[in-house]
C-alpha cells in the first residue's frame, strides 16, 4: 500500500522522483524555487487548465517537476466547467484530475503534490488522483507495473491526517476495484466468477452475501435475468450484499447492471460495437465497490446491494424478439429487442428492492447508447424521483463527477405499449435514455428512486484524459459514497 504523508511548508525542499505543482498566469504556485519559476517563464509553459509541462529539478529537491496548468477560459469560468478538456471545475474534482495528469507515465516511486489545496476534501481529491494517475491494468501478460511507494501532500495546517489517509486509500482503492473488474476479459469475468469475487471481497468486511443461481432465479420468478442469461453457457446470477451497521437509521438499496458481455443476443450488434462490451457490467462493479467503501469507512447507513449478472449471447437457447417474459413483480414484458437487455435484468433487481422497507433505491447501469448521443461520453444522465435524483447530481458536483439531471416525460410511456403484454422493452429512437428510465420506473413501485446511466463515462475508449486512463474509469463511486454520507 502506498505510504501517504503531509508537509506544511515549502515542497521544493522534499527529495522525490516527481514534484507536481500548479501554474497559473502569474507563475508557479506554492513552490519556493526561483530557478523553476524562471524556467517556466522562459519556456512560456502553458497555464491552460489540464496542460502539462515536464521540467528537470530546476532548483528543487525533486528529480523532475510536472507543472499543471490551472487557468480556465472566461467561458468556462462562467459555466463552471472546462468544455475544452472535460475537467469538471465544480467541487473538488479538478485536483483529482490535475494530480493524475502529473503522475501518469512518470514512473515515479515518490511523488510530492504541491497544488493549491485549501481544504480537507481537496487534499483527499489530490491524493486519489495521484493513485489513479499511476494506475495501469496489467493482469494479463508479462508487464512491469510501476509501484508508487510514497505520496507527500502539501496540506492546510488544520488537516486531520489520519482521516485524510484513510479516505484517500479507500476511495482510490474503490475506484481501482471498479477499473480492474471492468477491464477484465469476458472469458475471465462472467456471472459465476463475478459472484465469487463479490463474495470473496465482501465477506471479510462483515457484509452478508447471498447468491442466487439460475435455478433459484427461475424459482423466484426473475424472468428478466433468466431470459437475458439463458443463451449463454455461463448462466446468470443475482448477488445480494447486505451492509448493516449497528444503529443505522437509514436504509438504501443499490442496483447494478452486470452484463459481463453483451453481444446484443439475437438482435446482434455489429462486430465493432462489441469490442468494448466487456464494460457492460460497470454498473454492478460500481455499486459493489461503493458498498465495500461504505463498510471500510464505517458509514452509518444500511446498504442492500443487488448485482444483476448475466452474459447476453445468441444461441439456440437465447430469448427471441417477441418473447414475453414475466418479471419478478408480475408484469409481463414483450422483448422486441434483445439488445435492450440491461433494463430486463435491472427490472427484476429493482422489483426485489421495492419489496423491502428501503428508504430509497439507486441503480447504476451502462444502459443506453442514447445517453452518449444526448450527453456525450463524459457526462452521466440521472433520472427518477426529484428528491433522490437532485441530491445525487449535487453529490456528483461536489466530487467532480459529471452528471446531469434528466426528465422522465410521461408521454414517452405510450411508446412502450404493446398489444401482447403489459409493456415492451424498447420504444422509439428519440429520447432513448429517457424511455429506458421510464421502463425501469415500472419496477420501483412507490419507492424514491434514481437511475444513473453511465454508458459513456464508465469506459474511456480514447486517449487518457484527466484522472481517466484508457479503459475503465471508475466513474460513479465517489458520487455514491458522497450521497451515502449526506444520509448519515
Short mmCIF file of C-alpha atoms in Angstrom, two decimals:
data_model
loop_
_atom_site.label_atom_id
_atom_site.label_comp_id
_atom_site.label_asym_id
_atom_site.label_seq_id
_atom_site.Cartn_x
_atom_site.Cartn_y
_atom_site.Cartn_z
CA UNK A 1 0.00 0.00 0.00
CA UNK A 2 1.25 3.48 -0.86
CA UNK A 3 2.54 5.45 2.12
CA UNK A 4 0.85 8.87 2.43
CA UNK A 5 2.20 11.79 4.46
CA UNK A 6 1.84 15.56 4.60
CA UNK A 7 4.02 18.66 4.72
CA UNK A 8 3.12 22.20 5.67
CA UNK A 9 5.97 24.25 4.19
CA UNK A 10 7.99 24.63 1.00
CA UNK A 11 7.61 21.40 -1.04
CA UNK A 12 10.68 22.27 -3.13
CA UNK A 13 12.85 21.01 -0.27
CA UNK A 14 11.42 17.46 -0.31
CA UNK A 15 13.53 14.85 -2.08
CA UNK A 16 11.34 12.93 -4.55
CA UNK A 17 11.18 11.49 -8.04
CA UNK A 18 8.45 13.93 -9.04
CA UNK A 19 7.07 17.23 -7.80
CA UNK A 20 3.58 18.09 -9.10
CA UNK A 21 2.96 21.84 -8.95
CA UNK A 22 0.36 24.25 -10.28
CA UNK A 23 0.90 27.01 -12.79
CA UNK A 24 -1.39 29.98 -13.46
CA UNK A 25 -0.97 33.21 -15.40
CA UNK A 26 1.07 34.64 -12.51
CA UNK A 27 3.53 31.73 -12.42
CA UNK A 28 4.25 28.69 -10.26
CA UNK A 29 2.06 28.37 -7.14
CA UNK A 30 3.23 27.31 -3.66
CA UNK A 31 6.79 26.30 -4.61
CA UNK A 32 9.66 28.49 -3.45
CA UNK A 33 12.17 27.74 -6.22
CA UNK A 34 13.28 30.79 -8.24
CA UNK A 35 15.02 28.63 -10.85
CA UNK A 36 11.77 26.74 -11.50
CA UNK A 37 9.78 29.96 -11.80
CA UNK A 38 12.35 31.35 -14.27
CA UNK A 39 12.36 28.18 -16.38
CA UNK A 40 8.57 28.15 -16.59
CA UNK A 41 8.55 31.77 -17.69
CA UNK A 42 11.32 31.36 -20.26
CA UNK A 43 9.68 28.28 -21.74
CA UNK A 44 6.31 30.02 -21.78
CA UNK A 45 4.87 26.94 -20.13
CA UNK A 46 1.14 26.61 -20.74
CA UNK A 47 -1.12 27.57 -17.85
CA UNK A 48 -4.27 26.33 -19.60
CA UNK A 49 -6.30 24.05 -17.33
CA UNK A 50 -5.05 20.47 -17.52
CA UNK A 51 -1.92 21.22 -19.56
CA UNK A 52 1.32 19.50 -18.59
CA UNK A 53 4.88 20.82 -18.80
CA UNK A 54 7.63 18.50 -17.54
CA UNK A 55 10.91 20.04 -16.39
CA UNK A 56 14.08 18.84 -14.69
CA UNK A 57 14.58 19.60 -10.99
CA UNK A 58 15.16 23.34 -11.59
CA UNK A 59 16.42 24.07 -8.09
CA UNK A 60 14.02 21.74 -6.27
CA UNK A 61 14.94 18.52 -4.47
CA UNK A 62 12.84 16.52 -6.94
CA UNK A 63 14.28 14.74 -9.96
CA UNK A 64 11.50 16.05 -12.21
CA UNK A 65 8.78 18.68 -11.94
CA UNK A 66 5.33 18.38 -13.53
CA UNK A 67 3.74 21.82 -13.95
CA UNK A 68 -0.04 21.58 -14.32
CA UNK A 69 -1.90 24.50 -15.86
CA UNK A 70 -4.92 25.66 -13.85
CA UNK A 71 -6.32 28.64 -15.75
CA UNK A 72 -9.68 28.13 -17.43
CA UNK A 73 -11.23 30.26 -20.14
CA UNK A 74 -13.67 33.04 -19.34
CA UNK A 75 -16.45 30.95 -20.84
CA UNK A 76 -15.52 28.01 -18.61
CA UNK A 77 -15.49 30.28 -15.55
CA UNK A 78 -18.99 31.49 -16.36
CA UNK A 79 -20.28 27.97 -16.91
CA UNK A 80 -18.31 26.24 -14.15
CA UNK A 81 -16.88 23.61 -16.49
CA UNK A 82 -13.95 23.47 -18.89
CA UNK A 83 -15.61 22.42 -22.11
CA UNK A 84 -12.26 22.16 -23.86
CA UNK A 85 -10.61 19.47 -21.76
CA UNK A 86 -13.52 17.90 -19.90
CA UNK A 87 -12.11 18.63 -16.45
CA UNK A 88 -15.02 19.45 -14.18
CA UNK A 89 -14.32 22.67 -12.30
CA UNK A 90 -17.19 22.35 -9.81
CA UNK A 91 -16.45 20.96 -6.37
CA UNK A 92 -13.02 19.38 -5.88
CA UNK A 93 -12.75 17.22 -8.98
CA UNK A 94 -10.12 19.39 -10.60
CA UNK A 95 -7.47 18.39 -8.04
CA UNK A 96 -8.07 14.71 -8.76
CA UNK A 97 -7.56 15.35 -12.47
CA UNK A 98 -4.52 17.60 -12.04
CA UNK A 99 -2.69 15.15 -9.78
CA UNK A 100 -3.38 12.27 -12.16
CA UNK A 101 -2.14 14.26 -15.16
CA UNK A 102 1.10 15.00 -13.33
CA UNK A 103 1.74 11.43 -12.20
CA UNK A 104 0.61 9.48 -15.29
CA UNK A 105 3.53 7.94 -17.16
CA UNK A 106 6.13 9.41 -14.80
CA UNK A 107 7.20 6.02 -13.37
CA UNK A 108 7.80 7.85 -10.10
CA UNK A 109 8.21 5.95 -6.85
CA UNK A 110 7.88 9.03 -4.61
CA UNK A 111 5.65 11.97 -5.55
CA UNK A 112 5.14 15.35 -3.91
CA UNK A 113 1.78 17.04 -4.59
CA UNK A 114 2.08 20.80 -4.19
CA UNK A 115 -1.21 22.08 -5.55
CA UNK A 116 -3.30 24.85 -4.02
CA UNK A 117 -5.20 22.64 -1.57
CA UNK A 118 -7.12 24.70 0.97
CA UNK A 119 -9.48 22.10 2.41
CA UNK A 120 -9.63 18.51 3.59
CA UNK A 121 -11.65 17.45 0.53
CA UNK A 122 -9.14 18.99 -1.86
CA UNK A 123 -6.25 17.16 -0.22
CA UNK A 124 -8.17 13.88 -0.46
CA UNK A 125 -9.07 14.53 -4.08
CA UNK A 126 -5.43 15.15 -4.99
CA UNK A 127 -4.27 12.01 -3.23
CA UNK A 128 -6.89 9.92 -5.01
CA UNK A 129 -5.84 11.48 -8.30
CA UNK A 130 -2.20 10.56 -7.83
CA UNK A 131 -3.12 6.92 -7.23
CA UNK A 132 -5.41 6.91 -10.26
CA UNK A 133 -2.72 8.52 -12.39
CA UNK A 134 -0.35 5.70 -11.51
CA UNK A 135 -2.96 3.05 -12.40
CA UNK A 136 -2.20 0.53 -15.12
CA UNK A 137 -4.17 -2.63 -15.84
CA UNK A 138 -1.60 -5.37 -16.22
CA UNK A 139 -3.47 -8.51 -15.19
CA UNK A 140 -2.61 -10.43 -18.34
CA UNK A 141 0.84 -10.91 -19.83
CA UNK A 142 4.33 -10.18 -18.57
CA UNK A 143 4.14 -6.46 -17.86
CA UNK A 144 6.05 -4.48 -15.27
CA UNK A 145 3.80 -2.28 -13.16
CA UNK A 146 5.15 0.90 -11.61
CA UNK A 147 4.92 0.94 -7.82
CA UNK A 148 4.07 4.29 -6.28
CA UNK A 149 5.62 3.85 -2.84
CA UNK A 150 5.04 7.28 -1.34
CA UNK A 151 2.90 10.38 -1.77
CA UNK A 152 3.68 13.58 0.13
CA UNK A 153 0.96 16.24 0.01
CA UNK A 154 1.25 19.95 0.81
CA UNK A 155 -1.67 20.43 3.19
CA UNK A 156 -3.50 23.13 5.15
CA UNK A 157 -2.44 23.41 8.79
CA UNK A 158 -5.62 22.04 10.37
CA UNK A 159 -5.72 18.78 8.38
CA UNK A 160 -6.90 15.61 10.12
CA UNK A 161 -4.08 13.48 8.75
CA UNK A 162 -5.32 10.06 9.84
CA UNK A 163 -8.78 10.61 8.39
CA UNK A 164 -7.35 12.02 5.16
CA UNK A 165 -5.10 9.00 4.67
CA UNK A 166 -7.99 6.60 5.24
CA UNK A 167 -10.24 8.37 2.77
CA UNK A 168 -7.57 8.61 0.08
CA UNK A 169 -6.77 4.92 0.36
CA UNK A 170 -10.39 3.75 0.49
CA UNK A 171 -11.73 5.96 -2.30
CA UNK A 172 -8.82 5.28 -4.65
CA UNK A 173 -8.94 1.55 -3.95
CA UNK A 174 -12.68 1.51 -4.59
CA UNK A 175 -12.34 3.23 -7.96
CA UNK A 176 -9.46 0.96 -8.90
CA UNK A 177 -11.56 -2.06 -7.89
CA UNK A 178 -14.15 -0.98 -10.46
CA UNK A 179 -11.47 -0.37 -13.07
CA UNK A 180 -9.88 -3.77 -12.52
CA UNK A 181 -13.23 -5.54 -12.79
CA UNK A 182 -14.36 -3.68 -15.91
CA UNK A 183 -11.02 -4.13 -17.64
CA UNK A 184 -11.02 -7.90 -17.10
CA UNK A 185 -11.59 -10.07 -20.16
CA UNK A 186 -15.10 -11.55 -20.52
CA UNK A 187 -13.74 -15.10 -20.72
CA UNK A 188 -12.26 -14.43 -17.27
CA UNK A 189 -15.09 -12.45 -15.67
CA UNK A 190 -18.56 -13.90 -16.22
CA UNK A 191 -21.56 -14.22 -13.88
CA UNK A 192 -20.23 -17.11 -11.81
CA UNK A 193 -16.72 -15.67 -11.34
CA UNK A 194 -18.10 -12.17 -10.70
CA UNK A 195 -20.37 -13.56 -7.99
CA UNK A 196 -17.48 -15.49 -6.44
CA UNK A 197 -15.31 -12.37 -6.45
CA UNK A 198 -18.04 -10.31 -4.79
CA UNK A 199 -18.37 -12.90 -2.04
CA UNK A 200 -14.60 -13.07 -1.60
CA UNK A 201 -14.12 -9.31 -1.09
CA UNK A 202 -17.32 -8.55 0.83
CA UNK A 203 -17.40 -11.30 3.44
CA UNK A 204 -14.25 -10.21 5.32
CA UNK A 205 -15.82 -6.77 5.81
CA UNK A 206 -18.81 -8.24 7.61
CA UNK A 207 -21.09 -7.82 4.60
CA UNK A 208 -23.63 -10.63 4.24
CA UNK A 209 -23.63 -12.19 0.77
CA UNK A 210 -26.37 -14.25 -0.86
CA UNK A 211 -26.02 -15.65 -4.39
CA UNK A 212 -28.96 -16.88 -6.47
CA UNK A 213 -28.05 -19.29 -9.25
CA UNK A 214 -30.06 -19.97 -12.41
CA UNK A 215 -32.44 -22.42 -10.77
CA UNK A 216 -33.10 -20.05 -7.88
CA UNK A 217 -33.73 -17.18 -10.30
CA UNK A 218 -36.31 -19.31 -12.11
CA UNK A 219 -37.95 -20.27 -8.82
CA UNK A 220 -38.03 -16.62 -7.69
CA UNK A 221 -39.76 -15.51 -10.92
CA UNK A 222 -36.90 -13.30 -12.08
CA UNK A 223 -37.94 -13.62 -15.71
CA UNK A 224 -35.76 -10.79 -16.99
CA UNK A 225 -32.44 -12.06 -15.63
CA UNK A 226 -33.30 -15.61 -16.67
CA UNK A 227 -34.21 -14.62 -20.23
CA UNK A 228 -31.14 -12.47 -20.82
CA UNK A 229 -28.73 -15.09 -19.48
CA UNK A 230 -30.29 -18.27 -20.84
CA UNK A 231 -28.45 -18.12 -24.16
CA UNK A 232 -25.01 -18.47 -22.56
CA UNK A 233 -23.27 -21.48 -21.08
CA UNK A 234 -22.30 -19.08 -18.28
CA UNK A 235 -25.67 -18.91 -16.56
CA UNK A 236 -26.83 -15.75 -14.76
CA UNK A 237 -26.52 -14.93 -11.10
CA UNK A 238 -28.06 -12.43 -8.73
CA UNK A 239 -25.84 -11.34 -5.83
CA UNK A 240 -27.36 -9.66 -2.79
CA UNK A 241 -24.99 -7.82 -0.45
CA UNK A 242 -26.19 -6.57 2.93
CA UNK A 243 -24.15 -4.00 4.86
CA UNK A 244 -25.99 -3.43 8.15
CA UNK A 245 -24.05 -1.27 10.61
CA UNK A 246 -25.32 -1.12 14.17
CA UNK A 247 -27.58 1.82 14.86
CA UNK A 248 -28.19 2.72 11.22
CA UNK A 249 -31.35 4.81 10.88
CA UNK A 250 -31.43 4.97 7.08
CA UNK A 251 -31.71 2.08 4.64
CA UNK A 252 -30.92 2.36 0.94
CA UNK A 253 -30.65 -0.06 -1.95
CA UNK A 254 -28.15 -0.13 -4.81
CA UNK A 255 -28.84 -1.96 -8.08
CA UNK A 256 -26.09 -2.64 -10.61
CA UNK A 257 -26.35 -3.81 -14.19
CA UNK A 258 -23.89 -6.68 -14.60
CA UNK A 259 -23.90 -7.79 -18.23
CA UNK A 260 -20.44 -9.33 -18.31
CA UNK A 261 -20.51 -9.37 -22.10
CA UNK A 262 -23.16 -8.02 -24.42
CA UNK A 263 -23.31 -9.35 -27.97
CA UNK A 264 -26.83 -7.99 -28.35
CA UNK A 265 -28.24 -11.52 -28.27
CA UNK A 266 -30.25 -12.48 -31.34
CA UNK A 267 -30.59 -8.74 -32.07
CA UNK A 268 -26.88 -8.99 -32.77
CA UNK A 269 -24.66 -5.94 -32.53
CA UNK A 270 -22.26 -5.07 -35.36
CA UNK A 271 -18.84 -6.58 -34.57
CA UNK A 272 -17.18 -3.21 -33.94
CA UNK A 273 -19.85 -2.38 -31.38
CA UNK A 274 -18.96 -5.50 -29.37
CA UNK A 275 -15.29 -4.69 -28.89
CA UNK A 276 -15.78 -2.85 -25.61
CA UNK A 277 -18.85 -4.72 -24.39
CA UNK A 278 -16.93 -6.30 -21.52
CA UNK A 279 -17.64 -2.93 -19.87
CA UNK A 280 -21.39 -3.59 -19.72
CA UNK A 281 -21.04 -4.77 -16.12
CA UNK A 282 -19.64 -1.42 -14.94
CA UNK A 283 -22.84 -0.60 -13.04
CA UNK A 284 -22.55 -3.77 -10.96
CA UNK A 285 -18.86 -3.11 -10.33
CA UNK A 286 -19.66 0.45 -9.25
CA UNK A 287 -22.31 -0.47 -6.69
CA UNK A 288 -20.19 -3.35 -5.39
CA UNK A 289 -17.20 -1.09 -4.82
CA UNK A 290 -19.39 1.62 -3.29
CA UNK A 291 -20.83 -0.88 -0.83
CA UNK A 292 -17.34 -2.04 0.12
CA UNK A 293 -16.29 1.59 0.58
CA UNK A 294 -19.26 2.22 2.89
CA UNK A 295 -18.15 -0.70 5.06
CA UNK A 296 -14.49 0.35 5.10
CA UNK A 297 -15.44 3.92 6.03
CA UNK A 298 -17.94 2.59 8.59
CA UNK A 299 -20.73 4.79 7.25
CA UNK A 300 -23.84 4.58 9.48
CA UNK A 301 -26.24 3.81 6.62
CA UNK A 302 -27.55 0.32 5.87
CA UNK A 303 -26.95 -0.63 2.24
CA UNK A 304 -28.51 -3.57 0.43
CA UNK A 305 -26.97 -4.09 -3.00
CA UNK A 306 -28.17 -6.25 -5.87
CA UNK A 307 -25.83 -7.28 -8.68
CA UNK A 308 -27.83 -8.47 -11.68
CA UNK A 309 -25.31 -10.61 -13.58
CA UNK A 310 -25.79 -12.19 -16.99
CA UNK A 311 -23.99 -12.79 -20.28
CA UNK A 312 -26.07 -11.83 -23.33
CA UNK A 313 -25.21 -14.24 -26.14
CA UNK A 314 -27.05 -15.70 -29.17
CA UNK A 315 -27.65 -19.42 -29.24
CA UNK A 316 -30.44 -21.94 -29.68
CA UNK A 317 -31.46 -21.27 -26.07
CA UNK A 318 -31.37 -17.46 -26.28
CA UNK A 319 -34.51 -15.40 -25.87
CA UNK A 320 -36.15 -14.28 -29.11
CA UNK A 321 -37.55 -10.94 -30.21
CA UNK A 322 -41.30 -11.20 -29.46
CA UNK A 323 -40.81 -13.47 -26.42
CA UNK A 324 -42.98 -12.47 -23.45
CA UNK A 325 -41.36 -12.54 -20.02
CA UNK A 326 -42.98 -12.49 -16.60
CA UNK A 327 -40.95 -10.32 -14.25
CA UNK A 328 -40.43 -10.50 -10.50
CA UNK A 329 -43.23 -8.00 -9.82
CA UNK A 330 -45.66 -9.88 -12.08
CA UNK A 331 -45.54 -7.50 -15.05
CA UNK A 332 -45.36 -9.11 -18.48
CA UNK A 333 -42.76 -7.73 -20.88
CA UNK A 334 -42.56 -8.28 -24.62
CA UNK A 335 -38.93 -8.38 -25.73
CA UNK A 336 -38.85 -6.55 -29.03
CA UNK A 337 -35.08 -6.03 -28.96
CA UNK A 338 -32.76 -8.49 -27.20
CA UNK A 339 -30.06 -5.79 -27.24
CA UNK A 340 -32.17 -3.79 -24.77
CA UNK A 341 -31.28 -6.40 -22.20
CA UNK A 342 -29.88 -4.32 -19.37
CA UNK A 343 -33.26 -2.95 -18.39
CA UNK A 344 -34.58 -6.51 -18.16
CA UNK A 345 -32.04 -7.69 -15.60
CA UNK A 346 -32.33 -4.38 -13.75
CA UNK A 347 -36.10 -4.64 -13.60
CA UNK A 348 -36.04 -7.84 -11.54
CA UNK A 349 -33.45 -6.44 -9.15
CA UNK A 350 -35.40 -3.19 -8.77
CA UNK A 351 -38.55 -5.14 -8.02
CA UNK A 352 -36.74 -7.11 -5.33
CA UNK A 353 -35.53 -3.89 -3.70
CA UNK A 354 -39.00 -2.38 -3.92
CA UNK A 355 -40.38 -5.30 -1.87
CA UNK A 356 -38.28 -4.21 1.13
CA UNK A 357 -38.57 -1.31 3.57
CA UNK A 358 -35.73 0.57 1.89
CA UNK A 359 -35.84 4.38 2.08
CA UNK A 360 -34.50 4.88 -1.45
CA UNK A 361 -33.25 2.94 -4.46
CA UNK A 362 -30.39 4.00 -6.73
CA UNK A 363 -29.47 1.98 -9.80
CA UNK A 364 -26.34 2.35 -11.92
CA UNK A 365 -26.07 1.00 -15.45
CA UNK A 366 -24.30 1.33 -18.77
CA UNK A 367 -27.80 1.31 -20.15
CA UNK A 368 -28.20 3.18 -23.43
CA UNK A 369 -26.24 4.41 -26.41
CA UNK A 370 -28.75 7.26 -26.38
CA UNK A 371 -27.04 8.58 -23.24
CA UNK A 372 -23.90 9.19 -25.28
CA UNK A 373 -25.86 10.71 -28.14
CA UNK A 374 -27.53 13.18 -25.81
CA UNK A 375 -24.82 13.92 -23.24
CA UNK A 376 -21.55 12.79 -24.78
CA UNK A 377 -19.14 10.22 -23.40
CA UNK A 378 -18.16 12.07 -20.21
CA UNK A 379 -21.50 13.02 -18.61
CA UNK A 380 -23.91 10.59 -16.98
CA UNK A 381 -27.68 11.07 -17.08
CA UNK A 382 -29.64 10.88 -13.83
CA UNK A 383 -33.40 10.28 -13.82
CA UNK A 384 -36.01 9.40 -11.23
CA UNK A 385 -37.72 10.88 -8.18
CA UNK A 386 -36.55 14.52 -7.87
CA UNK A 387 -35.81 14.16 -4.14
CA UNK A 388 -33.23 11.45 -4.89
CA UNK A 389 -32.17 12.45 -8.40
CA UNK A 390 -31.25 16.01 -7.46
CA UNK A 391 -29.26 15.02 -4.38
CA UNK A 392 -27.32 12.51 -6.48
CA UNK A 393 -26.48 15.25 -9.01
CA UNK A 394 -25.49 17.60 -6.19
CA UNK A 395 -23.21 14.92 -4.74
CA UNK A 396 -21.65 14.43 -8.18
CA UNK A 397 -20.94 18.13 -8.41
CA UNK A 398 -19.23 18.09 -5.02
CA UNK A 399 -16.80 15.34 -6.03
CA UNK A 400 -16.32 16.48 -9.61
CA UNK A 401 -18.11 13.70 -11.50
CA UNK A 402 -20.17 14.99 -14.41
CA UNK A 403 -23.84 14.11 -14.06
CA UNK A 404 -26.94 15.80 -15.44
CA UNK A 405 -30.49 15.65 -14.15
CA UNK A 406 -32.82 14.45 -16.91
CA UNK A 407 -36.64 14.26 -17.02
CA UNK A 408 -38.94 11.28 -17.47
CA UNK A 409 -41.63 12.72 -19.78
CA UNK A 410 -44.89 10.86 -19.27
CA UNK A 411 -45.81 10.91 -22.98
CA UNK A 412 -42.94 8.53 -23.74
CA UNK A 413 -44.63 5.77 -21.73
CA UNK A 414 -47.02 5.23 -24.64
CA UNK A 415 -44.08 4.29 -26.88
CA UNK A 416 -43.65 1.17 -24.72
CA UNK A 417 -47.22 -0.01 -25.24
CA UNK A 418 -47.78 -3.40 -26.82
CA UNK A 419 -50.86 -5.45 -27.62
CA UNK A 420 -49.47 -8.69 -26.21
CA UNK A 421 -48.05 -7.73 -22.79
CA UNK A 422 -48.12 -5.05 -20.12
CA UNK A 423 -45.08 -3.30 -21.60
CA UNK A 424 -42.36 -3.86 -24.18
CA UNK A 425 -38.66 -3.36 -23.58
CA UNK A 426 -37.84 -0.96 -26.39
CA UNK A 427 -39.51 2.22 -27.60
CA UNK A 428 -38.90 4.78 -30.32
CA UNK A 429 -35.45 6.05 -31.25
CA UNK A 430 -35.94 9.56 -29.89
CA UNK A 431 -35.29 10.06 -26.19
CA UNK A 432 -33.92 6.55 -25.78
CA UNK A 433 -32.17 7.31 -22.49
CA UNK A 434 -35.39 8.69 -21.05
CA UNK A 435 -37.52 5.82 -22.36
CA UNK A 436 -35.22 3.33 -20.67
CA UNK A 437 -35.71 5.21 -17.41
CA UNK A 438 -39.46 5.16 -17.91
CA UNK A 439 -39.31 1.39 -18.37
CA UNK A 440 -37.35 0.99 -15.14
CA UNK A 441 -39.73 3.09 -13.08
CA UNK A 442 -42.42 0.47 -13.66
CA UNK A 443 -40.50 -1.76 -11.24
CA UNK A 444 -39.74 0.52 -8.27
CA UNK A 445 -43.29 0.88 -7.00
CA UNK A 446 -43.68 3.93 -4.77
CA UNK A 447 -40.08 3.94 -3.57
CA UNK A 448 -37.97 7.09 -4.01
CA UNK A 449 -35.54 6.19 -6.78
CA UNK A 450 -32.80 7.42 -9.09
CA UNK A 451 -31.38 5.82 -12.21
CA UNK A 452 -27.83 6.71 -13.31
CA UNK A 453 -26.94 5.93 -16.92
CA UNK A 454 -23.13 5.76 -17.18
CA UNK A 455 -22.93 4.24 -20.67
CA UNK A 456 -20.41 6.81 -21.88
CA UNK A 457 -18.36 7.84 -18.85
CA UNK A 458 -17.86 4.31 -17.47
CA UNK A 459 -15.36 3.42 -20.20
CA UNK A 460 -12.87 5.66 -21.96
CA UNK A 461 -12.16 4.28 -25.41
CA UNK A 462 -9.87 7.16 -26.36
CA UNK A 463 -6.58 8.53 -25.01
CA UNK A 464 -6.30 9.14 -21.24
CA UNK A 465 -7.69 12.46 -20.01
CA UNK A 466 -7.66 13.96 -16.55
CA UNK A 467 -7.86 11.18 -13.95
CA UNK A 468 -9.27 8.75 -16.52
CA UNK A 469 -6.97 6.15 -18.01
CA UNK A 470 -7.77 4.41 -21.26
CA UNK A 471 -10.39 1.78 -20.48
CA UNK A 472 -12.46 1.71 -17.30
CA UNK A 473 -12.77 4.97 -15.34
CA UNK A 474 -14.39 4.04 -12.01
CA UNK A 475 -16.96 6.78 -12.57
CA UNK A 476 -19.79 6.86 -10.02
CA UNK A 477 -18.12 5.52 -6.87
CA UNK A 478 -17.23 8.95 -5.50
CA UNK A 479 -20.77 10.18 -6.08
CA UNK A 480 -22.43 7.22 -4.38
CA UNK A 481 -20.16 7.46 -1.33
CA UNK A 482 -20.79 11.20 -1.10
CA UNK A 483 -24.55 10.57 -1.33
CA UNK A 484 -24.41 7.98 1.44
CA UNK A 485 -22.62 10.48 3.63
CA UNK A 486 -25.40 13.02 3.13
CA UNK A 487 -27.77 10.44 4.64
CA UNK A 488 -25.59 9.63 7.66
#
